[in-house]
mmCIF file of C-alpha atoms in Angstrom:
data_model
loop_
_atom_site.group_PDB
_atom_site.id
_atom_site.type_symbol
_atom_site.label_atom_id
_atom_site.label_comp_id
_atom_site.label_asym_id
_atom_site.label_seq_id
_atom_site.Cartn_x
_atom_site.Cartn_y
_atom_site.Cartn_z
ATOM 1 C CA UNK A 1 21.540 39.545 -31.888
ATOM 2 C CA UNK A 2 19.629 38.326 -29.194
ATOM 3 C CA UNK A 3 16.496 35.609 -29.833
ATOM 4 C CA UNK A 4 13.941 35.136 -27.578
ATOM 5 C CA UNK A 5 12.656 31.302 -27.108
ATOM 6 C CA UNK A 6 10.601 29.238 -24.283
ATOM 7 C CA UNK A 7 13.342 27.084 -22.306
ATOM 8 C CA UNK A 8 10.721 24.566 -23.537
ATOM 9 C CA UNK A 9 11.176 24.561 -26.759
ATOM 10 C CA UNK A 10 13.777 22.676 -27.450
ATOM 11 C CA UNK A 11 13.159 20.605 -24.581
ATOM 12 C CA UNK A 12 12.146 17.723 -26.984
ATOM 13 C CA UNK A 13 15.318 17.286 -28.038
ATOM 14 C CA UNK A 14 17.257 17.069 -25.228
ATOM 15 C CA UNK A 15 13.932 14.266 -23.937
ATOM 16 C CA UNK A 16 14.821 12.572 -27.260
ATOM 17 C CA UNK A 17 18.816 12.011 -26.374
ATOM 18 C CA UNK A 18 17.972 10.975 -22.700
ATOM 19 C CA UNK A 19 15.922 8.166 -23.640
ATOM 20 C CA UNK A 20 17.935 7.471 -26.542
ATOM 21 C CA UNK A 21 20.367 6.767 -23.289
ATOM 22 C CA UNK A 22 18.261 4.475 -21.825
ATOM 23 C CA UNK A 23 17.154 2.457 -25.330
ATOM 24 C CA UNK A 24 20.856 1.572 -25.860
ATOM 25 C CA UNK A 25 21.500 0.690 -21.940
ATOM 26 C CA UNK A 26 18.687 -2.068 -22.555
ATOM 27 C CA UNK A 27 19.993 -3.197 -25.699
ATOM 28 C CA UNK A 28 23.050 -3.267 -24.197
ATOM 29 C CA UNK A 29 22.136 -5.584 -21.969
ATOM 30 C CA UNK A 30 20.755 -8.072 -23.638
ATOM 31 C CA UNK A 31 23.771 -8.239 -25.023
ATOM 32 C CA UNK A 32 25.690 -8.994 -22.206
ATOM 33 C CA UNK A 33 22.899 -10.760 -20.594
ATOM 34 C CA UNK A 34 23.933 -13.479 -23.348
ATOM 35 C CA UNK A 35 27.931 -13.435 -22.715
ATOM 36 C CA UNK A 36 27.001 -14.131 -18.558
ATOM 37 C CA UNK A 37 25.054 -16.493 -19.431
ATOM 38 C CA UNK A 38 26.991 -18.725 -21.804
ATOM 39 C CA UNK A 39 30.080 -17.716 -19.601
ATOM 40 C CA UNK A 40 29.021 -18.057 -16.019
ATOM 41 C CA UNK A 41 26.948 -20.941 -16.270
ATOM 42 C CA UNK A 42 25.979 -23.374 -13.013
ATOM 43 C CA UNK A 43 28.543 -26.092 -14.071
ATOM 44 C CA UNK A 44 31.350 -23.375 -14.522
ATOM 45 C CA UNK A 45 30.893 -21.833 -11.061
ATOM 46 C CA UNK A 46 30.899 -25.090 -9.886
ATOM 47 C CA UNK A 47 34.167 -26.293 -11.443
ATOM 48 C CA UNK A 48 36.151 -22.941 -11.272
ATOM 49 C CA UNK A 49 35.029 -21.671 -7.855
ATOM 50 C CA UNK A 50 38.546 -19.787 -7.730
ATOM 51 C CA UNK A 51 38.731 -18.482 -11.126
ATOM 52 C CA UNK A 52 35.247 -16.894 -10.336
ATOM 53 C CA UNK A 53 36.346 -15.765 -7.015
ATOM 54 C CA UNK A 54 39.395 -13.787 -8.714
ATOM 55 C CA UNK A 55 36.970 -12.158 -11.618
ATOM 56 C CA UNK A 56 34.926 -10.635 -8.618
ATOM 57 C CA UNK A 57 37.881 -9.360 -7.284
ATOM 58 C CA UNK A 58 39.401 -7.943 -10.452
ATOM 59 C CA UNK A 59 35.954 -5.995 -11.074
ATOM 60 C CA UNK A 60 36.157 -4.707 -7.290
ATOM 61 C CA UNK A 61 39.665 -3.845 -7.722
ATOM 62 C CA UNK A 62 41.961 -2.387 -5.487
ATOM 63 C CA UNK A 63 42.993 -3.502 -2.638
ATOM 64 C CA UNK A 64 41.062 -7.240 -3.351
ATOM 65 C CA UNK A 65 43.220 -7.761 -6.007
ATOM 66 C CA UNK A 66 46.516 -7.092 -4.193
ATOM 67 C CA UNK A 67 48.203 -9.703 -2.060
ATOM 68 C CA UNK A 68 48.110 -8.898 1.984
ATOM 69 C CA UNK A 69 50.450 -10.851 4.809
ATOM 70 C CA UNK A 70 50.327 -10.912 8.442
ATOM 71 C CA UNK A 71 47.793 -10.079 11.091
ATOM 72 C CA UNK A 72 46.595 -6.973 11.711
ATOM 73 C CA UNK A 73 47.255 -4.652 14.645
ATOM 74 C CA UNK A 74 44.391 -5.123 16.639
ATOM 75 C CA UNK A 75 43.990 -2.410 19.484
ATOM 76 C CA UNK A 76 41.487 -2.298 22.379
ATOM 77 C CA UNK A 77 40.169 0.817 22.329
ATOM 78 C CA UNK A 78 37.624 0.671 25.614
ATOM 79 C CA UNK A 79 35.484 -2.871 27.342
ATOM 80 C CA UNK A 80 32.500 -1.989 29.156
ATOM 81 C CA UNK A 81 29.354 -4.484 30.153
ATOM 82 C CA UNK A 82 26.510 -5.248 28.049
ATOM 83 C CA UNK A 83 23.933 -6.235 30.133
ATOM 84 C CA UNK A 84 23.929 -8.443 33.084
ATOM 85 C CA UNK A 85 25.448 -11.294 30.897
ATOM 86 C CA UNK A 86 28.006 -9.655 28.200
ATOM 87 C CA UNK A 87 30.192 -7.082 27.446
ATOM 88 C CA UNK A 88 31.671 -5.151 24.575
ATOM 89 C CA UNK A 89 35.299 -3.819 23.276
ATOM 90 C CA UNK A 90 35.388 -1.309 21.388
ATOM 91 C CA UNK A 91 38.015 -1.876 18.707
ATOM 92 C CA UNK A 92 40.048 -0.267 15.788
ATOM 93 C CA UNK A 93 42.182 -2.487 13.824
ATOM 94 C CA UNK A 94 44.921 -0.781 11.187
ATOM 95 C CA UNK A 95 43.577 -2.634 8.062
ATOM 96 C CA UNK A 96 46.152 -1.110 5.765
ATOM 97 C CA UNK A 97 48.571 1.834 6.992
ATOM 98 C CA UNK A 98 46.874 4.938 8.237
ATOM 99 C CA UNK A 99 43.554 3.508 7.907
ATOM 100 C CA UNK A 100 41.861 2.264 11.608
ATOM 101 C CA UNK A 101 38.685 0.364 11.016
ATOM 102 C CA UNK A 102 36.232 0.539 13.963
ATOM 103 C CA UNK A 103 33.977 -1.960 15.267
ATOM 104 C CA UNK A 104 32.635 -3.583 18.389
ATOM 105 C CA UNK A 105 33.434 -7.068 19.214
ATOM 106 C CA UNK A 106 30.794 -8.391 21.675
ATOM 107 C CA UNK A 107 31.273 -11.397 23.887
ATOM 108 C CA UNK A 108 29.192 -13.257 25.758
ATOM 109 C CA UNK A 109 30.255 -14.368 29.218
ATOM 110 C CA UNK A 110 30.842 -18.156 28.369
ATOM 111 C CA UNK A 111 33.853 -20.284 28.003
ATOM 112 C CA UNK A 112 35.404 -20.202 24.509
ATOM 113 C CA UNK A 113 36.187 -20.613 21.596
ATOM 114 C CA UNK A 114 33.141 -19.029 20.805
ATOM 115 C CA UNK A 115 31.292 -18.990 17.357
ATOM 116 C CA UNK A 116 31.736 -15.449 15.599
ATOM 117 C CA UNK A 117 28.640 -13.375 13.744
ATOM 118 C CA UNK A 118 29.618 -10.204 11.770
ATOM 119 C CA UNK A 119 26.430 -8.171 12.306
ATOM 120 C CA UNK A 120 26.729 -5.924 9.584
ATOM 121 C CA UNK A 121 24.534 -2.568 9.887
ATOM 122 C CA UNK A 122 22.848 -1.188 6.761
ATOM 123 C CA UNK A 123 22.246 2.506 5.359
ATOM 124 C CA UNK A 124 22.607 4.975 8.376
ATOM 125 C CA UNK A 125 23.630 2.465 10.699
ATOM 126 C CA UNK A 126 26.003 2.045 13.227
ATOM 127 C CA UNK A 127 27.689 -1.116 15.391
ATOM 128 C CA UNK A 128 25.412 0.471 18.328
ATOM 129 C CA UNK A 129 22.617 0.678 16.195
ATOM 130 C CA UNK A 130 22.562 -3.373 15.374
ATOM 131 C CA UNK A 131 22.851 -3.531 19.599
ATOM 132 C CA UNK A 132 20.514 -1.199 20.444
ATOM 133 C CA UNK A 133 22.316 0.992 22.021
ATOM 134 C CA UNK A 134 20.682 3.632 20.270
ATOM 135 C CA UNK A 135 17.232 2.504 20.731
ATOM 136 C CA UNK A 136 14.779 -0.039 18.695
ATOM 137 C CA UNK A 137 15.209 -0.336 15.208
ATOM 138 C CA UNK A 138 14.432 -2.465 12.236
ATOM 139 C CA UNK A 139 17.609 -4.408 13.163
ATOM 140 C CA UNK A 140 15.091 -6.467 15.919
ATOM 141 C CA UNK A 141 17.586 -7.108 18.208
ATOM 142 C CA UNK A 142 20.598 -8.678 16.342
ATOM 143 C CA UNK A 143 23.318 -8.258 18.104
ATOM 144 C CA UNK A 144 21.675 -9.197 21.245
ATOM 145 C CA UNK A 145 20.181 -12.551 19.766
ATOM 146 C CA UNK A 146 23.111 -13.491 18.844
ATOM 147 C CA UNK A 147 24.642 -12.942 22.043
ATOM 148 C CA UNK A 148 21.575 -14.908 24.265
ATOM 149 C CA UNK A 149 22.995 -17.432 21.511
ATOM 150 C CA UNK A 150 26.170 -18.488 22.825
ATOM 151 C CA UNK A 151 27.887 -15.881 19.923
ATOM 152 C CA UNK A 152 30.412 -13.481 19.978
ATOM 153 C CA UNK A 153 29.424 -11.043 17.652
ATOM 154 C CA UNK A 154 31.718 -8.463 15.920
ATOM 155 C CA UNK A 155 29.581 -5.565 14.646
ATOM 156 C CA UNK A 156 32.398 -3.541 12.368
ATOM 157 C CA UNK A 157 31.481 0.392 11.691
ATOM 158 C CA UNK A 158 31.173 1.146 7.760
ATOM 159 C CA UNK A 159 30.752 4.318 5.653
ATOM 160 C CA UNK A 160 27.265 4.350 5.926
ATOM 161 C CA UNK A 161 26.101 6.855 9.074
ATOM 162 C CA UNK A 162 23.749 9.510 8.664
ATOM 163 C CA UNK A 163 25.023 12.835 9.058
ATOM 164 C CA UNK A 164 21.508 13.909 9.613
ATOM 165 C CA UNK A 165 18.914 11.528 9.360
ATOM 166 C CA UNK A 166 15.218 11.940 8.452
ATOM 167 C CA UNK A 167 14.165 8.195 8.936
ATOM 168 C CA UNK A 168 12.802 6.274 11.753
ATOM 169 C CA UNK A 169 14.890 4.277 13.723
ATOM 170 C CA UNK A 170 17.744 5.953 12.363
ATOM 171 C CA UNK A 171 19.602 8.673 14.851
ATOM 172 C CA UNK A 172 21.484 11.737 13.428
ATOM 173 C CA UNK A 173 25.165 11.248 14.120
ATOM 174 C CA UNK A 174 25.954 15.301 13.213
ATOM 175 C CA UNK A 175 29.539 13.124 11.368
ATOM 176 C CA UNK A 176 29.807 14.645 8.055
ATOM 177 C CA UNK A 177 29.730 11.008 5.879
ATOM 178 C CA UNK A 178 31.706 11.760 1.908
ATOM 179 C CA UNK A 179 31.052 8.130 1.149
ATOM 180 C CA UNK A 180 30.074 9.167 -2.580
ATOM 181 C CA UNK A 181 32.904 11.512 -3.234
ATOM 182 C CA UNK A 182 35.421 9.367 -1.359
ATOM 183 C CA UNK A 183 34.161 6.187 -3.984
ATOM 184 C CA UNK A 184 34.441 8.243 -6.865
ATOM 185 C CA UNK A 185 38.252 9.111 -5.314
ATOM 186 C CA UNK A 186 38.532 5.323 -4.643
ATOM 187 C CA UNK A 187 37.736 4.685 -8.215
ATOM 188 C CA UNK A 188 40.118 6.710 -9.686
ATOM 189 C CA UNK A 189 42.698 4.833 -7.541
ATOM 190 C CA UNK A 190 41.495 1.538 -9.530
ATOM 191 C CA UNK A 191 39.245 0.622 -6.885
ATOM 192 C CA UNK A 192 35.729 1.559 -5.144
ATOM 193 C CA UNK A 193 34.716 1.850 -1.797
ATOM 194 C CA UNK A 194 32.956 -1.489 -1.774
ATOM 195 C CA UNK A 195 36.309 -2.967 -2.991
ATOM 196 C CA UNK A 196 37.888 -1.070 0.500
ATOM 197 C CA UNK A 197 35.358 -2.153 3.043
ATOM 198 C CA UNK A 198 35.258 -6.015 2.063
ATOM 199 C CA UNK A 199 38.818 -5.671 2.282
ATOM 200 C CA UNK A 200 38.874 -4.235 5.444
ATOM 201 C CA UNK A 201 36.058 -6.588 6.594
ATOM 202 C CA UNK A 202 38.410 -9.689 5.673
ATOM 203 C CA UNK A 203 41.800 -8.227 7.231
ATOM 204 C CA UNK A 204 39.129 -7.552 10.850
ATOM 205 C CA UNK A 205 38.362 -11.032 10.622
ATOM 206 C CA UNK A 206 42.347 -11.957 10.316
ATOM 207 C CA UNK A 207 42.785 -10.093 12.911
ATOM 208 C CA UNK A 208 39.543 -11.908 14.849
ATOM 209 C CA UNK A 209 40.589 -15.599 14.236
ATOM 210 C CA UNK A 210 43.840 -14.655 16.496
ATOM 211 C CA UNK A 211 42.368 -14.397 19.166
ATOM 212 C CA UNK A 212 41.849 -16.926 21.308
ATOM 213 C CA UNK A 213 38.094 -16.851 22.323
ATOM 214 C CA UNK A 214 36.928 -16.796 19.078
ATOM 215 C CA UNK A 215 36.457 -20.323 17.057
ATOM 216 C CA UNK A 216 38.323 -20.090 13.574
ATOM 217 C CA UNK A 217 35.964 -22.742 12.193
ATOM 218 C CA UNK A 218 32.739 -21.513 13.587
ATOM 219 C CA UNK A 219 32.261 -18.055 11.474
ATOM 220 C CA UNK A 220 29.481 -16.478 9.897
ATOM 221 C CA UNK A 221 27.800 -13.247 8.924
ATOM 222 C CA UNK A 222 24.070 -11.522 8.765
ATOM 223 C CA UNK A 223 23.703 -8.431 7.628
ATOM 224 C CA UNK A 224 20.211 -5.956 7.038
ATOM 225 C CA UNK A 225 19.991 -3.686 3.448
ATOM 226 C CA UNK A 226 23.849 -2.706 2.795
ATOM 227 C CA UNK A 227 24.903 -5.235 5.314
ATOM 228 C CA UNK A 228 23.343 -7.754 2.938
ATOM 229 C CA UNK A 229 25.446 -6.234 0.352
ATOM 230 C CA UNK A 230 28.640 -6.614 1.990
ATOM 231 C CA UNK A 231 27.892 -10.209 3.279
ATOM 232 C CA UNK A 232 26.489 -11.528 0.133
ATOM 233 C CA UNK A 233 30.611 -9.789 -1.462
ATOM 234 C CA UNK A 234 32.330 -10.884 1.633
ATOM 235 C CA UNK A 235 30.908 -14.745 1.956
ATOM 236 C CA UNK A 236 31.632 -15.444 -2.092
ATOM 237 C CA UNK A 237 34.983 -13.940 -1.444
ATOM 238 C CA UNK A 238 36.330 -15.201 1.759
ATOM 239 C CA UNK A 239 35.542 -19.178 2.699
ATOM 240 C CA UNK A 240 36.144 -18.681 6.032
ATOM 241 C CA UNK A 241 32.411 -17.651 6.278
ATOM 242 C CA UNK A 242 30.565 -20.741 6.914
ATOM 243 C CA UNK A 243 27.071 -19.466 6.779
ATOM 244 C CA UNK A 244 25.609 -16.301 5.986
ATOM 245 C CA UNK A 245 22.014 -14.765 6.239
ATOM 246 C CA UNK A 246 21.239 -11.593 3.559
ATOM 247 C CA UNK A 247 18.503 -9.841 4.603
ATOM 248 C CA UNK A 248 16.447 -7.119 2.844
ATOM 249 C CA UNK A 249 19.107 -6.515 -0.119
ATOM 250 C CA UNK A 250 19.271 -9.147 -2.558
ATOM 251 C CA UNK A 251 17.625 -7.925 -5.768
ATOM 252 C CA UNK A 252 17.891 -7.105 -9.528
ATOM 253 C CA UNK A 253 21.106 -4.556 -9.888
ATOM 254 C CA UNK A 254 19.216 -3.617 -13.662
ATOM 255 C CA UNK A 255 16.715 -2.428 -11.011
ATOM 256 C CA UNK A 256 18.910 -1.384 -8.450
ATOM 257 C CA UNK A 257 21.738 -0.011 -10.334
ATOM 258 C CA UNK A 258 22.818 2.326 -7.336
ATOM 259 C CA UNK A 259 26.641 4.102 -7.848
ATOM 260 C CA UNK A 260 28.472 1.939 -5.066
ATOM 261 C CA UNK A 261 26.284 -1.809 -6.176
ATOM 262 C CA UNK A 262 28.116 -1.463 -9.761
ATOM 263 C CA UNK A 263 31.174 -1.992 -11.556
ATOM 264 C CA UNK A 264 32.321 -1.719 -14.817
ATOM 265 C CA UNK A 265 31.300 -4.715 -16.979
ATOM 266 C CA UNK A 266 29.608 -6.181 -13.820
ATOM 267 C CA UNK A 267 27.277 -7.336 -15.995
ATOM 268 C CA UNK A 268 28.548 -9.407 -18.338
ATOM 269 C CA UNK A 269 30.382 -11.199 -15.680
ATOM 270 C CA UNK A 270 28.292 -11.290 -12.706
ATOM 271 C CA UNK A 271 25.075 -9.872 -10.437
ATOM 272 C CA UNK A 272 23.164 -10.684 -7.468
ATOM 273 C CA UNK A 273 22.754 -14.506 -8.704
ATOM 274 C CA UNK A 274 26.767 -15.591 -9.914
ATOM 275 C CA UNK A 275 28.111 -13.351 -6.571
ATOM 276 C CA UNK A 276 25.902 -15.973 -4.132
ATOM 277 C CA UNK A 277 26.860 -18.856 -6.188
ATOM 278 C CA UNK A 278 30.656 -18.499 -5.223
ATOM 279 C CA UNK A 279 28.721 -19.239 -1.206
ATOM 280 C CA UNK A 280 28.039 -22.710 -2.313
ATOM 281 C CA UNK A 281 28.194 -25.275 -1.039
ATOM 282 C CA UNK A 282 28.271 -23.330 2.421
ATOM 283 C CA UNK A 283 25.018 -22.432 3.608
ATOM 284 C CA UNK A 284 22.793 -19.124 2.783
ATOM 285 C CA UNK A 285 20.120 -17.589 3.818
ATOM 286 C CA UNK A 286 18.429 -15.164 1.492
ATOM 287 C CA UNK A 287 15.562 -13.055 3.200
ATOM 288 C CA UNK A 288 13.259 -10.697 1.320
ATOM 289 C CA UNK A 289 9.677 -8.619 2.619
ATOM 290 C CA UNK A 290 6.677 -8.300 0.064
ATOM 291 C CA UNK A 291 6.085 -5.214 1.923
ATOM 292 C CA UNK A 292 9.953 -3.487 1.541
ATOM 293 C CA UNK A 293 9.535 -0.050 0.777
ATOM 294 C CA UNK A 294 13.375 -0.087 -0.047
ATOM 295 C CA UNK A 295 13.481 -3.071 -2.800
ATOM 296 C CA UNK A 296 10.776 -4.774 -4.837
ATOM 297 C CA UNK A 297 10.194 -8.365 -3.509
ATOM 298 C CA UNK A 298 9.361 -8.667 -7.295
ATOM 299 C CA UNK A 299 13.016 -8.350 -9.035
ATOM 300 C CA UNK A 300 14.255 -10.179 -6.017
ATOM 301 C CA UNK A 301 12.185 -13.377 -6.807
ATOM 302 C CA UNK A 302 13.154 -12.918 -10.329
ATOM 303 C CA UNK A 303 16.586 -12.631 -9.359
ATOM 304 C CA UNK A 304 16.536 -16.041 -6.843
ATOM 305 C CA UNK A 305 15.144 -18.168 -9.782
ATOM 306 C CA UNK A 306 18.611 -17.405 -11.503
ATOM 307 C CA UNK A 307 20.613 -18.673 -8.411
ATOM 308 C CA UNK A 308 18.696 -21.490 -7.882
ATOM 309 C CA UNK A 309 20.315 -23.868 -10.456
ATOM 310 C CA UNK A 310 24.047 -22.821 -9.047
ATOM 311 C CA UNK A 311 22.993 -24.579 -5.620
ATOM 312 C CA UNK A 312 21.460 -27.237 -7.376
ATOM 313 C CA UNK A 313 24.757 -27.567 -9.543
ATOM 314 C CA UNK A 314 26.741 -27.780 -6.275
ATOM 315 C CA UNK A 315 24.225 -30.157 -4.363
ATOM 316 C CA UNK A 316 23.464 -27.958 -1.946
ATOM 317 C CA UNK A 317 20.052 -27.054 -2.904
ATOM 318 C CA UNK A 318 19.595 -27.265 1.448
ATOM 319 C CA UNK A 319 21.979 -25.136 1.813
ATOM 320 C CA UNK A 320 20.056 -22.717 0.830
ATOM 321 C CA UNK A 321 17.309 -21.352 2.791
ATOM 322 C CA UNK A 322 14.804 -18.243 0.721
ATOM 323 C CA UNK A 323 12.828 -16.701 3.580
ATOM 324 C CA UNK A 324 9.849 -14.433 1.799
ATOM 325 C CA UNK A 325 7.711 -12.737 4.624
ATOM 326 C CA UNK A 326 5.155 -9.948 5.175
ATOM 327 C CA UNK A 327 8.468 -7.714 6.463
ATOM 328 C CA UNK A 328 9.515 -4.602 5.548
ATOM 329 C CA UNK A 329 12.741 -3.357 5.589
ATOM 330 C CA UNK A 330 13.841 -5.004 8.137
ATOM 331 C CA UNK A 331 15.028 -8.732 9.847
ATOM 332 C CA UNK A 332 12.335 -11.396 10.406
ATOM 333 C CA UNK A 333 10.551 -10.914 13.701
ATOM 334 C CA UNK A 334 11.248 -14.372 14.966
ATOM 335 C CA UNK A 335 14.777 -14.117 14.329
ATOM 336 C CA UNK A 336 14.508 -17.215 11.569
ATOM 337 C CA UNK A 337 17.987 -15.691 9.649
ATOM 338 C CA UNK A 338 19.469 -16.446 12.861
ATOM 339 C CA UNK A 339 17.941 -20.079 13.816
ATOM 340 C CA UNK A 340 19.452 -20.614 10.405
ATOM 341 C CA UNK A 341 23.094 -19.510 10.987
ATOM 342 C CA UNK A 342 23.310 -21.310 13.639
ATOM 343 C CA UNK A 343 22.072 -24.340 12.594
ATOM 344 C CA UNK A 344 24.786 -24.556 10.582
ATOM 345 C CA UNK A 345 27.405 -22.997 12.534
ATOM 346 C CA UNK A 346 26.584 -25.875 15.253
ATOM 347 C CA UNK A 347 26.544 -23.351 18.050
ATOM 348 C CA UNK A 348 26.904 -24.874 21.376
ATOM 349 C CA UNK A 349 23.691 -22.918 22.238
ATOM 350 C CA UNK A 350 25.261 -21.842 25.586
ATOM 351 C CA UNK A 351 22.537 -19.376 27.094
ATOM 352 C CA UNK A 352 23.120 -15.946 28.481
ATOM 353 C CA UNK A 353 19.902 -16.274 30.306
ATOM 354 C CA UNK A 354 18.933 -12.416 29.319
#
């Protein structure tokens, strides 16, 4: 017997059980609001730094919570010159078996040891996108900065290229990227392709700190959008980052609840706020735009009164620079995230004169 009805009939109902969903999400987290709050208070950061450090990496999972030994194969890959005043080597360094991670590692051409920036690209970037080697961008110059710094600037190469690319700034690399279906793989592994690239990014910079150019106590990272996201995960993970600038991604996760920015029970145990607090008492730079098209200055101002009290807790309250400009999605035009790492890096300002 066959009945005909509207598709729209019933439409109500399935309306009804969607936001349903959503009612007992925010209920939901109020709830757990409460047990981060009572749990992961400013004095407990403080006291159990380590303790904290090892939660992140449990909700991460694999590889950050297994043990790792030894250095990394590092392999030169290709060195050209970067300007009158630089060059580049193109690396790939075998983070775990079978698995090369790529990146550029650009020096300047002064005597060492030299400090070390990651320059981390964002959402369809690319280590020659940060150098602009692919043309201007919203990156304003970062990797060369750095360099006319005195730096040595690694620039690693993340899951994050556009296969084809209908933004800006942003070239179409014609590279099929699977980074959603390869984190959903990763997660049924126990683990997540964040979890993968901040390991990778700490077994690069074991491999880094052998080398004898590069200063082992002079280290620190910037990165734009998802490079904020991985140096806000790598600097509260791995102390060997003395400074670090976040640029144009800290925010609310309730508002920016993307697939790769959350974990299960993240939220009762730790967002934007609690992940910076494991930084202090090293120095941070947090840099946000009122005019990002990408995330609400808003949340993110919200979310900065929360981590507030964790610097205070750790007297380092000047450790911790907030930069809010008229920017959009992109680093400050003056290069102020930068003036800031080194500041507190204590570059020898060598110049590169470019």
């Amino acid at each position: 017997m066959e009945i005909a009805e509207a598709f729209s009939v019933s439409n109500p109902y399935r309306s009804a059980y969607q936001d349903g969903i959503r009612a007992i999400i925010a209920a939901r987290r109020r709830e757990i609001d409460l047990i981060r709050e009572q749990t992961a208070t400013p004095l407990d950061v403080a006291q159990n730094r380590e303790v904290w450090r090892n939660r992140l990496r449990e909700l991460l999972g694999w590889p950050l919570n297994c043990p790792c030994e030894g250095i990394p194969e590092l392999q030169i890959c290709e060195e050209k010159r970067y300007g009158a005043h630089a060059r580049f080597l193109r690396l790939q360094i075998q983070v775990l078996p079978g698995l090369p991670f790529y990146g550029i590692l650009f020096l300047p051409d002064a005597q060492g040891p030299l400090p070390l920036i990651i320059a981390q690209h964002g959402g369809g970037g690319t280590p020659e996108l940060t150098a602009d080697m692919h043309g201007e961008n919203n990156y304003n110059h970062m990797t060369a900065r750095l360099l006319d710094r005195g730096c040595a600037v690694f620039a690693p190469q993340l899951l994050l290229w556009e296969e084809n690319s209908h933004y800006p700034g942003i070239p179409s690399y014609s590279l099929p990227n699977e980074r959603g279906k390869l984190n959903a793989q990763l997660r049924q592994a126990g683990g997540g392709i964040a979890a993968l690239e901040v390991f990778a990014l700490t077994r690069a910079l074991d491999a880094l700190s052998a080398l004898s150019i590069l200063s082992r106590d002079r280290v620190g990272m910037i990165g734009l959008s998802y490079g904020g996201f991985y140096t806000q995960l790598l600097a509260a993970l791995d102390t060997r980052i003395r400074a670090a600038a976040t640029c144009a991604f800290f925010n609310s996760r309730y508002a920016y609840c993307w697939d790769d920015f959350a974990w299960k029970d993240a939220g009762s145990v730790m967002l934007d706020a609690e992940i910076c607090a494991l930084i202090a008492p090293r120095a941070l730079c947090v840099h946000v735009g009122r005019n990002d098209h990408v995330f609400s200055v808003d949340t993110a101002l919200n979310e900065l009164e929360r981590l507030k009290p964790f610097f205070a807790e750790a007297r380092a309250e000047r450790q911790l620079k907030i930069i809010v400009s008229d920017a959009d999605h992109r680093l400050t035009q003056n290069g102020e995230e930068i003036d800031f790492l080194l500041s507190h890096l204590q570059s020898t300002g060598v110049s590169a004169g470019r």
